[in-house]
N, CA and C of each residue as an Amber inpcrd file, in Angstrom:
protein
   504
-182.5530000  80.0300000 -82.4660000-181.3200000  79.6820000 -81.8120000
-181.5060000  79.6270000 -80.3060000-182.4120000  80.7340000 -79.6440000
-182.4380000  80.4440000 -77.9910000-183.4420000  79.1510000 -78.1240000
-183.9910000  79.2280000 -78.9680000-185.1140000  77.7510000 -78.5370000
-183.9730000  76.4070000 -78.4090000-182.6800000  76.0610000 -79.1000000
-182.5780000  75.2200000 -79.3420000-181.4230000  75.1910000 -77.8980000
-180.9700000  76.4280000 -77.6250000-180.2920000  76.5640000 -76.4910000
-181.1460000  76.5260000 -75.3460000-181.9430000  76.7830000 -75.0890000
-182.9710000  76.1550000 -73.7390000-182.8060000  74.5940000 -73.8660000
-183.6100000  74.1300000 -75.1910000-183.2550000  72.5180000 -74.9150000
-182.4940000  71.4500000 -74.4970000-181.3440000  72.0090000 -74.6720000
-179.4090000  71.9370000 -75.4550000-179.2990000  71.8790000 -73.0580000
-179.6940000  72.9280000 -72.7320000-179.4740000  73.3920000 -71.4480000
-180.6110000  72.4130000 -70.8020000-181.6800000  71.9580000 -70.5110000
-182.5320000  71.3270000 -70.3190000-182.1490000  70.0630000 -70.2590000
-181.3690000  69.1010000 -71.1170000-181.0430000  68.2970000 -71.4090000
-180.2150000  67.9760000 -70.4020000-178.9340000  68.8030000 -70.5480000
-177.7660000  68.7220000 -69.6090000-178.2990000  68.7320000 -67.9420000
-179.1770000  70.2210000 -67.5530000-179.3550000  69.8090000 -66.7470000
-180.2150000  68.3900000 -65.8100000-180.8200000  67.8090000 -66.7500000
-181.5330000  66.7200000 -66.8100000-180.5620000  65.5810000 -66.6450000
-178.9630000  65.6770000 -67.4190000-177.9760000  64.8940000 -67.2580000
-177.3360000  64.3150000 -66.3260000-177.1200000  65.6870000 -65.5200000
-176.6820000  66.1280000 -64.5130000-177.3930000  65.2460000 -63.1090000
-178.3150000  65.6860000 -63.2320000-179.7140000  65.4580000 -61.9930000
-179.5530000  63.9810000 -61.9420000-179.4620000  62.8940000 -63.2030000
-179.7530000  61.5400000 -63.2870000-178.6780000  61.1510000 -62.9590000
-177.9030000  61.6870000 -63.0560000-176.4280000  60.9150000 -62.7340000
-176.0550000  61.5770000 -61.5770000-176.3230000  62.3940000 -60.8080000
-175.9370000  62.6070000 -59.1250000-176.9230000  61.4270000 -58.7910000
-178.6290000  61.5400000 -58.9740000-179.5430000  60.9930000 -58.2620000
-178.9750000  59.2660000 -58.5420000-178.0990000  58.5460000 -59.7830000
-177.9960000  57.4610000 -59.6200000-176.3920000  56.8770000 -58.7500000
-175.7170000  58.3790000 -58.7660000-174.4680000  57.6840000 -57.5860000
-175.0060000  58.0020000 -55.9870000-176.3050000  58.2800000 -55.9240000
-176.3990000  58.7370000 -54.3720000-177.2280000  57.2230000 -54.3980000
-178.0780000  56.7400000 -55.2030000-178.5160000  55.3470000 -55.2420000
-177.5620000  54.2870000 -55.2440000-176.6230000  54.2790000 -55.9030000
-175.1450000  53.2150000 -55.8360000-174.7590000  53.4610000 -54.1650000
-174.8640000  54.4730000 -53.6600000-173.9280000  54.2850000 -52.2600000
-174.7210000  53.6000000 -51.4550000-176.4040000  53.8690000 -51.7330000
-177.3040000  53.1690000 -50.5300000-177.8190000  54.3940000 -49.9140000
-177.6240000  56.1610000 -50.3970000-178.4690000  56.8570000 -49.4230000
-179.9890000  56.5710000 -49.9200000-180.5930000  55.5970000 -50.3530000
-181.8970000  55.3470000 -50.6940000-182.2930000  54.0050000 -50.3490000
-181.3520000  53.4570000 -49.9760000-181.9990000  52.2030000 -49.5250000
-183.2450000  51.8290000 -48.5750000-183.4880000  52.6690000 -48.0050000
-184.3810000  52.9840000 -47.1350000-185.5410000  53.0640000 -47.4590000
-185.6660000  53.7440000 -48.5530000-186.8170000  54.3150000 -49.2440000
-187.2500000  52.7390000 -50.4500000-186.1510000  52.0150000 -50.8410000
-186.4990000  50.8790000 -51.9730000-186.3200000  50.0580000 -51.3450000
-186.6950000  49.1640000 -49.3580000-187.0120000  48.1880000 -49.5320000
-187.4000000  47.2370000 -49.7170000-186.8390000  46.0350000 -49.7240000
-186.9450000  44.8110000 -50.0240000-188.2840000  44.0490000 -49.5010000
-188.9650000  43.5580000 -50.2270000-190.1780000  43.4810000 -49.6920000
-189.6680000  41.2470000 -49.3420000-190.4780000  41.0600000 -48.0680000
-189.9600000  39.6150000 -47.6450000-189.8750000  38.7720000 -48.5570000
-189.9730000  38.3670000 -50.2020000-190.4300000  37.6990000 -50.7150000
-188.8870000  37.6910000 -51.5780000-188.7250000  38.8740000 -51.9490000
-187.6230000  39.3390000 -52.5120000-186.3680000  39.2030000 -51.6020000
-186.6060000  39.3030000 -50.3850000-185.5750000  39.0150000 -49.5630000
-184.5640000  37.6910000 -49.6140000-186.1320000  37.0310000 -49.8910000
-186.0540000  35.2490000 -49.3750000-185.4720000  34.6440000 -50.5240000
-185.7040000  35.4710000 -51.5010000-185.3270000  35.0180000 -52.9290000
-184.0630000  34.8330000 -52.8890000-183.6000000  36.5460000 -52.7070000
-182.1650000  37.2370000 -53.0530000-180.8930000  35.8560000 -52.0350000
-181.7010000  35.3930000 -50.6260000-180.9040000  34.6590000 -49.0650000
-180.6250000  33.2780000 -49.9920000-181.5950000  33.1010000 -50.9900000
-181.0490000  31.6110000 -51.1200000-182.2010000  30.8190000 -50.1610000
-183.3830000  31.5810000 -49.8920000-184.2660000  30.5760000 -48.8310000
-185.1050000  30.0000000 -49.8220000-185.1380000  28.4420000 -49.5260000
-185.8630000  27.2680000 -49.7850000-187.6470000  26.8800000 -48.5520000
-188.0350000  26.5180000 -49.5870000-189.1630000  26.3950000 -48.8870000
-189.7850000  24.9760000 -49.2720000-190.3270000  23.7240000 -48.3940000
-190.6870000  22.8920000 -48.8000000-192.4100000  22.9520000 -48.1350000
-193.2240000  22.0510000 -48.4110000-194.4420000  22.0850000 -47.2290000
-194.7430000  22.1750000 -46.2410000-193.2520000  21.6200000 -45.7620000
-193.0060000  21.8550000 -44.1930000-192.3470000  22.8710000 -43.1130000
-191.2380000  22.9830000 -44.0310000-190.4680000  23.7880000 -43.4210000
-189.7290000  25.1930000 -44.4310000-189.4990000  25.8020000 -43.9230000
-188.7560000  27.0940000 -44.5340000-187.2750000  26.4900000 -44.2790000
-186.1460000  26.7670000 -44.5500000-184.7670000  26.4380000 -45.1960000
-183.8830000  27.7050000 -45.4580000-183.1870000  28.5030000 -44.4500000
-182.5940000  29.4050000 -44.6650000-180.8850000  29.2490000 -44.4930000
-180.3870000  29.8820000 -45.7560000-178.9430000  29.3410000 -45.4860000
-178.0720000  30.1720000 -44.6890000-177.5050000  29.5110000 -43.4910000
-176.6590000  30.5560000 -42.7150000-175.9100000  31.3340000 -43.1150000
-175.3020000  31.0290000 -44.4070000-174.3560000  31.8590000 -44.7320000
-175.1320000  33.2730000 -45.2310000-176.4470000  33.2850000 -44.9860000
-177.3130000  34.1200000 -45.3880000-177.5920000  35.4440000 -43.9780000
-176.8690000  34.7240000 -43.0830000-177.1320000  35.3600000 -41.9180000
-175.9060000  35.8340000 -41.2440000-174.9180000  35.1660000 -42.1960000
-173.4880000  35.5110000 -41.3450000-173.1530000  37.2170000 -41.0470000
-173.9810000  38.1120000 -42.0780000-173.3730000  39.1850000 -41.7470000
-174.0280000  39.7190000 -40.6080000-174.6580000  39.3060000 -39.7640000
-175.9320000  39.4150000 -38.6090000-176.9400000  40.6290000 -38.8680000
-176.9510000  41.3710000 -40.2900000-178.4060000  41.1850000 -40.6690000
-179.3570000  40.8380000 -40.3120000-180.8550000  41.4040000 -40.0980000
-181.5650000  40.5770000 -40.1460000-182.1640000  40.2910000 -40.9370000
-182.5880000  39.0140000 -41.7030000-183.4000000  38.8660000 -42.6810000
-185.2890000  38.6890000 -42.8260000-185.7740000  39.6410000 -43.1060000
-187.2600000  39.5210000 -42.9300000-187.6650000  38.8840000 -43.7840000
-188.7540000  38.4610000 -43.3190000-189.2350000  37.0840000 -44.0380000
-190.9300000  36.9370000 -44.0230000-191.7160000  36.9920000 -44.9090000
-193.1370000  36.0390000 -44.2220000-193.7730000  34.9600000 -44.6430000
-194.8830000  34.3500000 -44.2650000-195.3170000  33.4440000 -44.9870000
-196.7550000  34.0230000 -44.9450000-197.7780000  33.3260000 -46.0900000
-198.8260000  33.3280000 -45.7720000-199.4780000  32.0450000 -45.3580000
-200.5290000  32.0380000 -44.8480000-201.3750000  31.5520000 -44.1200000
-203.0250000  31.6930000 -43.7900000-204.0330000  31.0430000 -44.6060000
-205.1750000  31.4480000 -44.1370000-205.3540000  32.6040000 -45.0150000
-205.3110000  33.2770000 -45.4000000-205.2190000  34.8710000 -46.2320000
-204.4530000  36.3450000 -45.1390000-203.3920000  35.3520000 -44.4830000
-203.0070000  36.5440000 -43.7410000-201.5270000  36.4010000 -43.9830000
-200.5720000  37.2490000 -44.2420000-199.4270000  37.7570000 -43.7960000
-198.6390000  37.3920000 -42.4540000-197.9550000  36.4240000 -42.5090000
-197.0930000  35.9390000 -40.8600000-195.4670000  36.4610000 -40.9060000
-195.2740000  37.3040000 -40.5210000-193.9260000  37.8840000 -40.5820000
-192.9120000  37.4760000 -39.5530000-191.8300000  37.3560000 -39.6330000
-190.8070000  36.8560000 -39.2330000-189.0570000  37.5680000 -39.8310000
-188.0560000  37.0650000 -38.3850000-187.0680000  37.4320000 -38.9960000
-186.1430000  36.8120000 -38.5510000-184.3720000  36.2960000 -39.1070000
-183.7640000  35.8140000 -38.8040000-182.3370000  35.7710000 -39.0610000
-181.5110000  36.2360000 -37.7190000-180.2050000  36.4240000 -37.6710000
-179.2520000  35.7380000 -37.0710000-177.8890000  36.3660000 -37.2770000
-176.9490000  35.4940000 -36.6160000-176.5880000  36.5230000 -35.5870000
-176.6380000  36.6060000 -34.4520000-176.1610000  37.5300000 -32.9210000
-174.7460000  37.6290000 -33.2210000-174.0020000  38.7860000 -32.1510000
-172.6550000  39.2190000 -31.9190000-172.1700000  37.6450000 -31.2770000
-172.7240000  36.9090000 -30.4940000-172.0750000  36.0650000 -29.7940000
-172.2080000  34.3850000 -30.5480000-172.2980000  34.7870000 -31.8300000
-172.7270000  33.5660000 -32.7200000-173.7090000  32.8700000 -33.0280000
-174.6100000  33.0400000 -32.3040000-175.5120000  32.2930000 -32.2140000
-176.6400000  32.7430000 -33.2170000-177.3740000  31.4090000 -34.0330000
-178.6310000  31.6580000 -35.0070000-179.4810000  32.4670000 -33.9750000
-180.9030000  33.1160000 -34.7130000-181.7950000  33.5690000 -34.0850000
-182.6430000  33.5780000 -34.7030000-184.2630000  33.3450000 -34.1940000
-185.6520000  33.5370000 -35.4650000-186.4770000  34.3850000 -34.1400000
-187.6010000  34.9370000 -34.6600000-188.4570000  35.4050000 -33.7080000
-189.3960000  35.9230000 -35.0070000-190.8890000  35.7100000 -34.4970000
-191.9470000  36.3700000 -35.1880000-191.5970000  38.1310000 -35.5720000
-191.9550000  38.5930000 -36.1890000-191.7000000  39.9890000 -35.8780000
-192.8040000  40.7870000 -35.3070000-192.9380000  40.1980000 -34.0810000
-194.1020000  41.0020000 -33.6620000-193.9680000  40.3890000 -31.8750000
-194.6150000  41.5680000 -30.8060000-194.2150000  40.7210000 -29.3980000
-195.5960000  40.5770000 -28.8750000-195.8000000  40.3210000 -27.6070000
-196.8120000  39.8790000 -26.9160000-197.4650000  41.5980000 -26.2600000
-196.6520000  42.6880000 -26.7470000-197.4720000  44.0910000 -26.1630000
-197.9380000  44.9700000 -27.2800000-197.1370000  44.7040000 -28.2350000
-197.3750000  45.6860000 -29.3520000-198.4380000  45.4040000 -30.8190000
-197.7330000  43.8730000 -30.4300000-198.6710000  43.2760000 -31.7830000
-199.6340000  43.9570000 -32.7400000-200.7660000  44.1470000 -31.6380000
-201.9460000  44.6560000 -32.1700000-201.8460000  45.6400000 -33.6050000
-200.5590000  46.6180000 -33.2750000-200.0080000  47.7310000 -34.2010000
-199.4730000  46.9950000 -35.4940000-199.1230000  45.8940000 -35.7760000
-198.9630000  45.2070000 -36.6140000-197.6120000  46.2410000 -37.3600000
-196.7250000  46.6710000 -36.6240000-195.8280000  47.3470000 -36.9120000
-194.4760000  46.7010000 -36.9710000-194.2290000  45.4720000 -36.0690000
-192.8160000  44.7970000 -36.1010000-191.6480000  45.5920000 -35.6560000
-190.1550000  45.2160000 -36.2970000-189.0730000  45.7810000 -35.8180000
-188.3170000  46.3780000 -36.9060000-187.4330000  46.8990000 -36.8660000
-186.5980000  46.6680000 -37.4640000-184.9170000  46.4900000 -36.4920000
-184.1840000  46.6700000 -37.5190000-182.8180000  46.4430000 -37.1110000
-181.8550000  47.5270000 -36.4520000-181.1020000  47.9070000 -35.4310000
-180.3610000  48.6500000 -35.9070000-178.6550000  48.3980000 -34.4970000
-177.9720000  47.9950000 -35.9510000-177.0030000  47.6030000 -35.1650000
-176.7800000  46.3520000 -34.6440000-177.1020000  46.0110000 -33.5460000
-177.2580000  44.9240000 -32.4460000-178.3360000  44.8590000 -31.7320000
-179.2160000  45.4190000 -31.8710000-180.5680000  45.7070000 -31.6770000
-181.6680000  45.7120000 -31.9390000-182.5960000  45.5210000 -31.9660000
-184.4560000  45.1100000 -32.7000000-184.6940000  46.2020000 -32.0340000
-185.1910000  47.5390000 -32.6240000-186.0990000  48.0570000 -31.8960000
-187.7420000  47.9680000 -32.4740000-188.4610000  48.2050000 -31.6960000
-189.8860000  47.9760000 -32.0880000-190.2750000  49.3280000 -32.7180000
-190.9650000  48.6430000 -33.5750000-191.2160000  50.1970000 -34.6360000
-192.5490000  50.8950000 -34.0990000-193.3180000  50.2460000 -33.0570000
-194.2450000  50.8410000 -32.3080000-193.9190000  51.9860000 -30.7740000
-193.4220000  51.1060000 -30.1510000-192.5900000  51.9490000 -28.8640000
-191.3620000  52.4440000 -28.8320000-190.6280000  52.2000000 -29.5040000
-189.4220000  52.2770000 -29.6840000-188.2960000  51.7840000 -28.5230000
-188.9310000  50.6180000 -27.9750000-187.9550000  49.9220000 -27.4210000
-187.1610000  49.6250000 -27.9160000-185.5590000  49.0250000 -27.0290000
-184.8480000  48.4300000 -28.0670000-184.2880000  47.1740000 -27.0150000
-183.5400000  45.7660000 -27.9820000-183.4740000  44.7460000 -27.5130000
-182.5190000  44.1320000 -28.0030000-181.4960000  43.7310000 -27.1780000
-180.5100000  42.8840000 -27.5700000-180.9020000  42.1280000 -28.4960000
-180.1660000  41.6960000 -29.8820000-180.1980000  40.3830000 -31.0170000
-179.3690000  39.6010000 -29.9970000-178.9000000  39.5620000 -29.4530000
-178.2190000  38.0640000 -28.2890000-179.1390000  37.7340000 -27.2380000
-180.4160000  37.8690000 -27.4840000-181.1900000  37.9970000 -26.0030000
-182.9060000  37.2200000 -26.6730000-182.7530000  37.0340000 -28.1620000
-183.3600000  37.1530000 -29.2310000-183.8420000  35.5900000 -28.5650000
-184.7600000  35.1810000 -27.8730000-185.0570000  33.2630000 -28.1430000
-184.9320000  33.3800000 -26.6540000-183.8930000  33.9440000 -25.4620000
-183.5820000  33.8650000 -24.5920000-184.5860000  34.8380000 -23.4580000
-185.2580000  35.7450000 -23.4600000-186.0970000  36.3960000 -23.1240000
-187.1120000  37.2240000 -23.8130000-187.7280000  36.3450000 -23.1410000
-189.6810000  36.5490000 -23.7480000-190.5600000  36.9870000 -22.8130000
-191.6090000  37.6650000 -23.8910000-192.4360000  38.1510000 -22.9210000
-192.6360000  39.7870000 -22.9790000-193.2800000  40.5650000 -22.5080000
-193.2230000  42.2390000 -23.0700000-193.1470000  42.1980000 -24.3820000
-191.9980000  42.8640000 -24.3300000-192.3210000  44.1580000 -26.3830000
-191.1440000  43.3950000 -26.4470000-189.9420000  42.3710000 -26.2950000
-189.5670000  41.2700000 -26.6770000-189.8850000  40.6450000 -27.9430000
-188.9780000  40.1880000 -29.0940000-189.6220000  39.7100000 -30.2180000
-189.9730000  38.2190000 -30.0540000-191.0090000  37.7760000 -30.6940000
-191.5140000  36.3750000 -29.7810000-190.8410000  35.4240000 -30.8480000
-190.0860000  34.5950000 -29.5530000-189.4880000  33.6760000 -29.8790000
-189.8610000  32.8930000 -30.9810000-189.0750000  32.2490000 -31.8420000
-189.5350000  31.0030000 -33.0570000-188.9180000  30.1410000 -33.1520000
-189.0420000  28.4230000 -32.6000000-188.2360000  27.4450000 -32.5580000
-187.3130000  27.2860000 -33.7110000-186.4970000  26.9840000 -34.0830000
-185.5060000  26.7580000 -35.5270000-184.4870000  25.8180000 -34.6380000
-183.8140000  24.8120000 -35.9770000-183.1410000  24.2730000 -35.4150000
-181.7410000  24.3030000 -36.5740000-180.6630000  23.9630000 -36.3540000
-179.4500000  24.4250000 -37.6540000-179.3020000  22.6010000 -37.9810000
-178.6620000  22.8150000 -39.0470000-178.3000000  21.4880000 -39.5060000
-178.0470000  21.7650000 -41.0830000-176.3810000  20.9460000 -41.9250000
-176.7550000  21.2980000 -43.1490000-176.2140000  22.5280000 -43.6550000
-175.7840000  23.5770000 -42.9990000-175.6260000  24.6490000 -43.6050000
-176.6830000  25.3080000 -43.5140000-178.4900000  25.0410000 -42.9590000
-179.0100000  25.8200000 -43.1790000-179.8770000  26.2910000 -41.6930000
-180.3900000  27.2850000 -41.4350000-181.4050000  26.9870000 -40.4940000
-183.1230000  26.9080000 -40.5680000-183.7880000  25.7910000 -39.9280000
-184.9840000  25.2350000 -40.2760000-185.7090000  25.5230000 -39.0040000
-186.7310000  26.5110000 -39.9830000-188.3470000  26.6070000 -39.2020000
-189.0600000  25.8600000 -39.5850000-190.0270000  25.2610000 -38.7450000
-191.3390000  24.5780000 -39.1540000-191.7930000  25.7040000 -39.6220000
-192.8910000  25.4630000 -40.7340000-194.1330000  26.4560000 -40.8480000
-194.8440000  25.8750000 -39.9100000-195.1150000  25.0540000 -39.3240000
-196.3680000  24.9650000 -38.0170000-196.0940000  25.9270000 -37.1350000
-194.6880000  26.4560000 -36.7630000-194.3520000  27.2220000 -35.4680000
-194.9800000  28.3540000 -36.3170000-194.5010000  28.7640000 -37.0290000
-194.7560000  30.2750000 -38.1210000-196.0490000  30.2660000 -37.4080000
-196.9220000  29.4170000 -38.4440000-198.3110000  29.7710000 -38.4450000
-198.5890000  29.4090000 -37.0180000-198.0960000  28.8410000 -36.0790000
-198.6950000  29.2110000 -34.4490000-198.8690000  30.3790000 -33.6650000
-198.2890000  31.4440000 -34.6470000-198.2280000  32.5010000 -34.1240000
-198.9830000  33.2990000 -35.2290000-200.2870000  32.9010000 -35.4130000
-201.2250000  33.5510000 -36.4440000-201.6490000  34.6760000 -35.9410000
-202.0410000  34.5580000 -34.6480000-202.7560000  35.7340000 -33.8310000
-202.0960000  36.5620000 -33.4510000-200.6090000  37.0920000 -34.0680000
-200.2450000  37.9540000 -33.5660000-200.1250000  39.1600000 -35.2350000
-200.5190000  38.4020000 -36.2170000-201.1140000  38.9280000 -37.2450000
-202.4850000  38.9810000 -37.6780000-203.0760000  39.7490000 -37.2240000
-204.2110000  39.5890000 -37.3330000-204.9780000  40.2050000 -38.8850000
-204.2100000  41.8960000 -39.0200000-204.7390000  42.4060000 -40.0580000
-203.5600000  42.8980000 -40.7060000-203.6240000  43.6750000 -41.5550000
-202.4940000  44.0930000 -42.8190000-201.6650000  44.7120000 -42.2780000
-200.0840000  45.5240000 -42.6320000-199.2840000  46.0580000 -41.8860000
-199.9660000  46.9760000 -41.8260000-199.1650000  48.3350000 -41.4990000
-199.2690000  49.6720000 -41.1650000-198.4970000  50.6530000 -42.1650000
């Protein structure tokens, strides 16, 4: 009888555990820990890809998110990301700048802001295309049209050398 009451108790608490650990996953305190890897991103945005160009739909950007993105190239990894700013405006930039690169670390998001996941600078998303140069995310031509916004992959891959080796 205690054997079957250990189990009986084991169980429950096992019940218990899966179902806190899956409403703390429903709210997003784990999101952090399960992201989205660029591929899955691009999937989830609705991004189109032809030979030429990448095809991202704005409405993919309206919540000013940023959406990470890469391509490959050559056998390397070219990362990129692309939002819509507080002041409306589209935005693309490599995810990587002209000081940090080397770290192959990029940005992330927070708020209204890119900070660099190497220095921990941080940088206006309205400033995103408009000042370059430093730990700045380097600019990426795109143009809108369509509902969507369009990168060349030539620009992508012009910025090969700022990927050189695997992330971090």
């Amino acid at each position: 009888m205690a054997v079957n009451r250990g189990k009986g108790m084991a169980i429950m608490v096992a019940v218990v555990l899966l179902a806190g650990v899956g409403s703390l996953a429903y709210s997003g305190v784990f999101s952090g820990f399960f992201k989205k890897s660029p591929a899955e991103s691009a999937k989830a945005a609705g991004v189109l890809e032809t030979a030429e160009v990448v095809k991202i739909p704005l409405k993919a950007l309206d919540s000013g998110k940023a959406l990470f993105l890469s391509l490959e190239s050559e056998g390397r990894q070219l990362y990129y990301f692309a939002l819509k700013s507080q002041d409306g405006a589209y935005r693309a930039a490599l995810d990587a700048c002209d000081v940090c690169y080397r770290t192959n670390r990029g940005y992330r998001q927070e708020a209204d802001q890119m900070v660099c996941n190497n220095c921990g600078q941080k940088f206006a998303c309205d400033k995103i295309g408009e000042v370059k140069g430093g730990c700045n995310p380097h600019p990426l031509a795109h143009k809108e049209g369509a509902g969507f916004m369009v990168i060349r992959k030539a620009d992508i891959v012009a910025g090969k050398d700022y990927f050189a080796r695997k992330r971090s």
